[in-house]
Tab-separated table of C-alpha atoms in Angstrom:
chain	number	residue	atom	x	y	z
A	1	UNK	CA	9.436	-15.937	-7.263
A	2	UNK	CA	6.050	-17.639	-7.440
A	3	UNK	CA	3.130	-15.845	-5.845
A	4	UNK	CA	0.504	-17.098	-3.452
A	5	UNK	CA	-1.495	-20.001	-4.836
A	6	UNK	CA	-4.918	-21.190	-3.747
A	7	UNK	CA	-6.745	-24.356	-4.659
A	8	UNK	CA	-9.332	-25.020	-5.778
A	9	UNK	CA	-10.333	-21.803	-7.508
A	10	UNK	CA	-14.039	-22.641	-7.544
A	11	UNK	CA	-16.190	-24.887	-5.400
A	12	UNK	CA	-19.879	-25.692	-5.311
A	13	UNK	CA	-21.220	-27.431	-2.217
A	14	UNK	CA	-24.596	-28.043	-0.624
A	15	UNK	CA	-25.750	-27.058	2.832
A	16	UNK	CA	-24.476	-29.306	5.598
A	17	UNK	CA	-21.382	-30.440	3.727
A	18	UNK	CA	-17.865	-29.541	4.702
A	19	UNK	CA	-15.078	-28.064	2.600
A	20	UNK	CA	-11.291	-27.707	2.754
A	21	UNK	CA	-9.425	-24.922	1.017
A	22	UNK	CA	-5.682	-24.802	0.493
A	23	UNK	CA	-3.161	-21.979	0.357
A	24	UNK	CA	0.540	-22.120	-0.514
A	25	UNK	CA	2.395	-18.953	0.528
A	26	UNK	CA	5.317	-17.277	-1.171
A	27	UNK	CA	8.487	-19.262	-0.648
A	28	UNK	CA	10.129	-18.234	2.620
A	29	UNK	CA	6.999	-16.677	4.077
A	30	UNK	CA	5.914	-18.130	7.409
A	31	UNK	CA	2.673	-16.246	8.021
A	32	UNK	CA	-0.603	-17.126	6.332
A	33	UNK	CA	-3.857	-15.272	6.991
A	34	UNK	CA	-7.357	-16.062	5.740
A	35	UNK	CA	-10.122	-13.619	4.842
A	36	UNK	CA	-13.724	-13.944	3.779
A	37	UNK	CA	-15.092	-11.469	1.253
A	38	UNK	CA	-18.809	-10.966	0.693
A	39	UNK	CA	-20.714	-8.110	-0.955
A	40	UNK	CA	-22.507	-7.290	2.284
A	41	UNK	CA	-19.695	-7.557	4.835
A	42	UNK	CA	-16.630	-6.763	2.746
A	43	UNK	CA	-13.327	-8.331	3.740
A	44	UNK	CA	-13.290	-9.937	7.156
A	45	UNK	CA	-10.356	-11.552	8.931
A	46	UNK	CA	-10.732	-15.240	9.790
A	47	UNK	CA	-7.405	-16.245	11.319
A	48	UNK	CA	-3.637	-16.091	10.992
A	49	UNK	CA	-1.088	-18.863	11.284
A	50	UNK	CA	2.588	-18.345	11.911
A	51	UNK	CA	5.067	-21.204	12.175
A	52	UNK	CA	2.227	-23.742	12.521
A	53	UNK	CA	0.542	-21.859	15.391
A	54	UNK	CA	-2.649	-19.827	15.255
A	55	UNK	CA	-1.529	-16.333	16.181
A	56	UNK	CA	-4.747	-14.392	15.722
A	57	UNK	CA	-8.415	-15.178	15.276
A	58	UNK	CA	-11.387	-13.209	14.006
A	59	UNK	CA	-15.011	-13.374	15.079
A	60	UNK	CA	-16.214	-16.404	13.188
A	61	UNK	CA	-17.993	-19.460	14.576
A	62	UNK	CA	-16.108	-22.620	15.428
A	63	UNK	CA	-17.250	-24.190	12.142
A	64	UNK	CA	-14.345	-22.300	10.605
A	65	UNK	CA	-10.976	-23.798	11.417
A	66	UNK	CA	-7.521	-23.894	9.968
A	67	UNK	CA	-4.072	-25.314	10.263
A	68	UNK	CA	-0.599	-24.753	8.955
A	69	UNK	CA	1.968	-27.329	8.010
A	70	UNK	CA	5.717	-27.328	8.522
A	71	UNK	CA	6.243	-26.129	4.932
A	72	UNK	CA	3.978	-23.112	5.718
A	73	UNK	CA	1.165	-24.307	3.496
A	74	UNK	CA	-2.188	-23.728	5.146
A	75	UNK	CA	-5.648	-25.200	4.933
A	76	UNK	CA	-8.919	-23.880	6.161
A	77	UNK	CA	-11.947	-26.017	6.794
A	78	UNK	CA	-15.587	-25.067	7.027
A	79	UNK	CA	-17.924	-27.688	8.453
A	80	UNK	CA	-21.722	-27.844	8.227
A	81	UNK	CA	-21.896	-25.328	5.430
A	82	UNK	CA	-24.603	-22.671	5.447
A	83	UNK	CA	-25.893	-20.575	2.558
A	84	UNK	CA	-24.250	-17.520	4.134
A	85	UNK	CA	-20.821	-19.120	3.774
A	86	UNK	CA	-20.913	-18.431	0.058
A	87	UNK	CA	-18.039	-16.028	-0.469
A	88	UNK	CA	-14.619	-15.441	-1.941
A	89	UNK	CA	-12.007	-16.825	0.441
A	90	UNK	CA	-8.642	-15.146	0.201
A	91	UNK	CA	-5.376	-16.051	1.802
A	92	UNK	CA	-2.506	-13.680	2.395
A	93	UNK	CA	1.147	-14.463	2.847
A	94	UNK	CA	3.795	-12.443	4.620
A	95	UNK	CA	7.245	-12.999	5.972
A	96	UNK	CA	5.935	-12.474	9.485
A	97	UNK	CA	8.702	-10.007	10.322
A	98	UNK	CA	8.223	-6.339	11.180
A	99	UNK	CA	7.513	-5.173	7.624
A	100	UNK	CA	4.329	-7.218	7.481
A	101	UNK	CA	3.544	-6.388	3.848
A	102	UNK	CA	0.971	-8.921	2.783
A	103	UNK	CA	0.464	-10.569	-0.586
A	104	UNK	CA	-2.804	-12.147	-1.573
A	105	UNK	CA	-3.682	-15.163	-3.633
A	106	UNK	CA	-6.381	-15.254	-6.347
A	107	UNK	CA	-8.968	-16.645	-3.945
A	108	UNK	CA	-11.361	-19.583	-3.850
A	109	UNK	CA	-14.946	-18.854	-4.848
A	110	UNK	CA	-17.234	-21.004	-2.696
A	111	UNK	CA	-20.896	-21.340	-3.571
A	112	UNK	CA	-23.214	-23.104	-1.138
A	113	UNK	CA	-26.534	-24.306	-2.574
B	1	UNK	CA	-12.719	-1.328	17.615
B	2	UNK	CA	-10.852	-0.084	14.561
B	3	UNK	CA	-13.106	1.194	11.790
B	4	UNK	CA	-11.805	2.099	8.355
B	5	UNK	CA	-13.833	4.209	5.938
B	6	UNK	CA	-13.157	5.095	2.323
B	7	UNK	CA	-14.633	8.031	0.477
B	8	UNK	CA	-15.948	8.163	-2.181
B	9	UNK	CA	-17.525	4.734	-2.573
B	10	UNK	CA	-17.431	5.105	-6.339
B	11	UNK	CA	-15.704	7.456	-8.739
B	12	UNK	CA	-15.809	7.897	-12.500
B	13	UNK	CA	-13.218	10.104	-14.214
B	14	UNK	CA	-12.016	10.777	-17.764
B	15	UNK	CA	-8.663	9.360	-18.808
B	16	UNK	CA	-5.695	11.554	-17.936
B	17	UNK	CA	-7.193	13.069	-14.814
B	18	UNK	CA	-5.293	13.125	-11.505
B	19	UNK	CA	-7.343	11.797	-8.636
B	20	UNK	CA	-7.295	11.290	-4.885
B	21	UNK	CA	-8.810	8.441	-2.925
B	22	UNK	CA	-9.381	8.875	0.784
B	23	UNK	CA	-9.084	6.467	3.701
B	24	UNK	CA	-9.816	7.268	7.331
B	25	UNK	CA	-9.368	5.128	10.446
B	26	UNK	CA	-10.563	5.590	14.009
B	27	UNK	CA	-7.650	4.154	16.017
B	28	UNK	CA	-4.337	5.938	15.402
B	29	UNK	CA	-2.274	3.164	17.035
B	30	UNK	CA	-1.556	1.577	13.684
B	31	UNK	CA	1.580	-0.346	12.765
B	32	UNK	CA	1.251	0.186	9.051
B	33	UNK	CA	-1.253	0.921	6.294
B	34	UNK	CA	-1.442	-0.879	2.986
B	35	UNK	CA	-3.224	0.043	-0.239
B	36	UNK	CA	-4.520	-2.657	-2.570
B	37	UNK	CA	-6.399	-2.869	-5.840
B	38	UNK	CA	-8.867	-5.577	-6.696
B	39	UNK	CA	-10.154	-6.405	-10.145
B	40	UNK	CA	-13.628	-7.987	-10.371
B	41	UNK	CA	-13.621	-11.549	-9.033
B	42	UNK	CA	-9.875	-11.513	-8.433
B	43	UNK	CA	-7.524	-11.403	-5.494
B	44	UNK	CA	-5.894	-8.294	-4.085
B	45	UNK	CA	-2.773	-6.715	-5.539
B	46	UNK	CA	-0.561	-4.821	-3.110
B	47	UNK	CA	0.150	-1.272	-4.296
B	48	UNK	CA	1.912	0.501	-1.452
B	49	UNK	CA	2.795	-0.120	2.170
B	50	UNK	CA	3.355	2.790	4.553
B	51	UNK	CA	4.950	2.113	7.918
B	52	UNK	CA	3.649	4.141	10.861
B	53	UNK	CA	6.925	6.095	11.030
B	54	UNK	CA	6.641	7.156	7.374
B	55	UNK	CA	4.661	10.008	5.873
B	56	UNK	CA	4.420	8.796	2.298
B	57	UNK	CA	5.399	6.191	-0.264
B	58	UNK	CA	5.622	6.404	-4.038
B	59	UNK	CA	5.484	3.830	-6.791
B	60	UNK	CA	5.304	5.028	-10.382
B	61	UNK	CA	2.128	7.085	-10.820
B	62	UNK	CA	0.950	6.265	-7.314
B	63	UNK	CA	1.656	8.224	-4.159
B	64	UNK	CA	0.232	7.384	-0.754
B	65	UNK	CA	0.421	9.606	2.301
B	66	UNK	CA	-0.262	8.878	5.937
B	67	UNK	CA	-1.267	11.235	8.746
B	68	UNK	CA	-1.638	9.151	11.890
B	69	UNK	CA	-2.647	12.046	14.115
B	70	UNK	CA	-5.700	12.811	11.992
B	71	UNK	CA	-6.374	9.162	11.149
B	72	UNK	CA	-6.144	9.659	7.409
B	73	UNK	CA	-4.391	8.327	4.349
B	74	UNK	CA	-4.727	9.382	0.729
B	75	UNK	CA	-3.829	7.578	-2.468
B	76	UNK	CA	-2.964	9.895	-5.327
B	77	UNK	CA	-3.114	8.517	-8.866
B	78	UNK	CA	-1.515	10.681	-11.530
B	79	UNK	CA	-2.572	10.705	-15.178
B	80	UNK	CA	-5.226	8.016	-14.772
B	81	UNK	CA	-5.644	5.332	-17.436
B	82	UNK	CA	-8.491	2.905	-18.265
B	83	UNK	CA	-6.304	0.107	-16.872
B	84	UNK	CA	-6.523	1.779	-13.468
B	85	UNK	CA	-10.216	0.861	-13.302
B	86	UNK	CA	-10.642	-1.378	-10.250
B	87	UNK	CA	-11.684	-1.280	-6.613
B	88	UNK	CA	-9.105	0.294	-4.324
B	89	UNK	CA	-8.917	-0.843	-0.727
B	90	UNK	CA	-6.948	0.485	2.190
B	91	UNK	CA	-6.190	-1.679	5.195
B	92	UNK	CA	-4.487	-1.074	8.534
B	93	UNK	CA	-2.642	-3.253	10.993
B	94	UNK	CA	-2.882	-2.189	14.604
B	95	UNK	CA	0.241	-2.122	16.746
B	96	UNK	CA	0.376	-5.490	18.454
B	97	UNK	CA	-2.205	-6.883	16.041
B	98	UNK	CA	-0.012	-9.473	14.409
B	99	UNK	CA	-0.846	-9.557	10.730
B	100	UNK	CA	-4.557	-8.867	11.037
B	101	UNK	CA	-5.636	-6.389	8.387
B	102	UNK	CA	-8.728	-4.287	8.969
B	103	UNK	CA	-10.076	-3.259	5.583
B	104	UNK	CA	-11.899	-0.203	4.422
B	105	UNK	CA	-15.093	-0.313	2.426
B	106	UNK	CA	-13.319	0.346	-0.865
B	107	UNK	CA	-13.560	2.884	-3.675
B	108	UNK	CA	-14.718	1.596	-7.048
B	109	UNK	CA	-12.866	3.567	-9.720
B	110	UNK	CA	-13.782	3.751	-13.383
B	111	UNK	CA	-11.525	5.593	-15.793
B	112	UNK	CA	-13.265	6.335	-19.083
B	113	UNK	CA	-11.757	6.912	-22.500
């Protein structure tokens, strides 16, 4: 069974631009969550999508948004990029049932210049 | 607000040593606890998942225990090897929290030859 895939793996953007990251979950999984990892703040929860609906949201500004498609693939978008958005963005996939074990992708490394 | 702490922050041991990593959380109303490892610049690899009704889980040389009443979990690694060198993270899901993981600060482990 293929694991969680994320594209692109690396991105370099400048301040003010916007970016879209993609995550394909494990086949059959309906829940996708996004996390931001920085050296200073560690791993922080952005949001979770389940069956195309946002089920949970972290404490990030509205510049961070996401969506999920009918095939469970998810995208997250960051508009008006700031230097502080430079981070490793990780997505996690789970079946969404009671077990809730989560499996992470390799991440997208975003650098904002 | 759930807070998760891991002690020690860093650990260096000689190959072959048995070791214990600690994780503590402030809110005992957890649904489950998951241990991960992360290699530098990579995504997270799931090691063990402990449901709130369980006391421990084992996988190969790894054993994780959970004591909800005291808000603690430990990850025991037997006969450590250089390949075990990584950052180890524990994360909890609160009951009713969907799939939102709250992560600990991590323990950076180095196993030396």
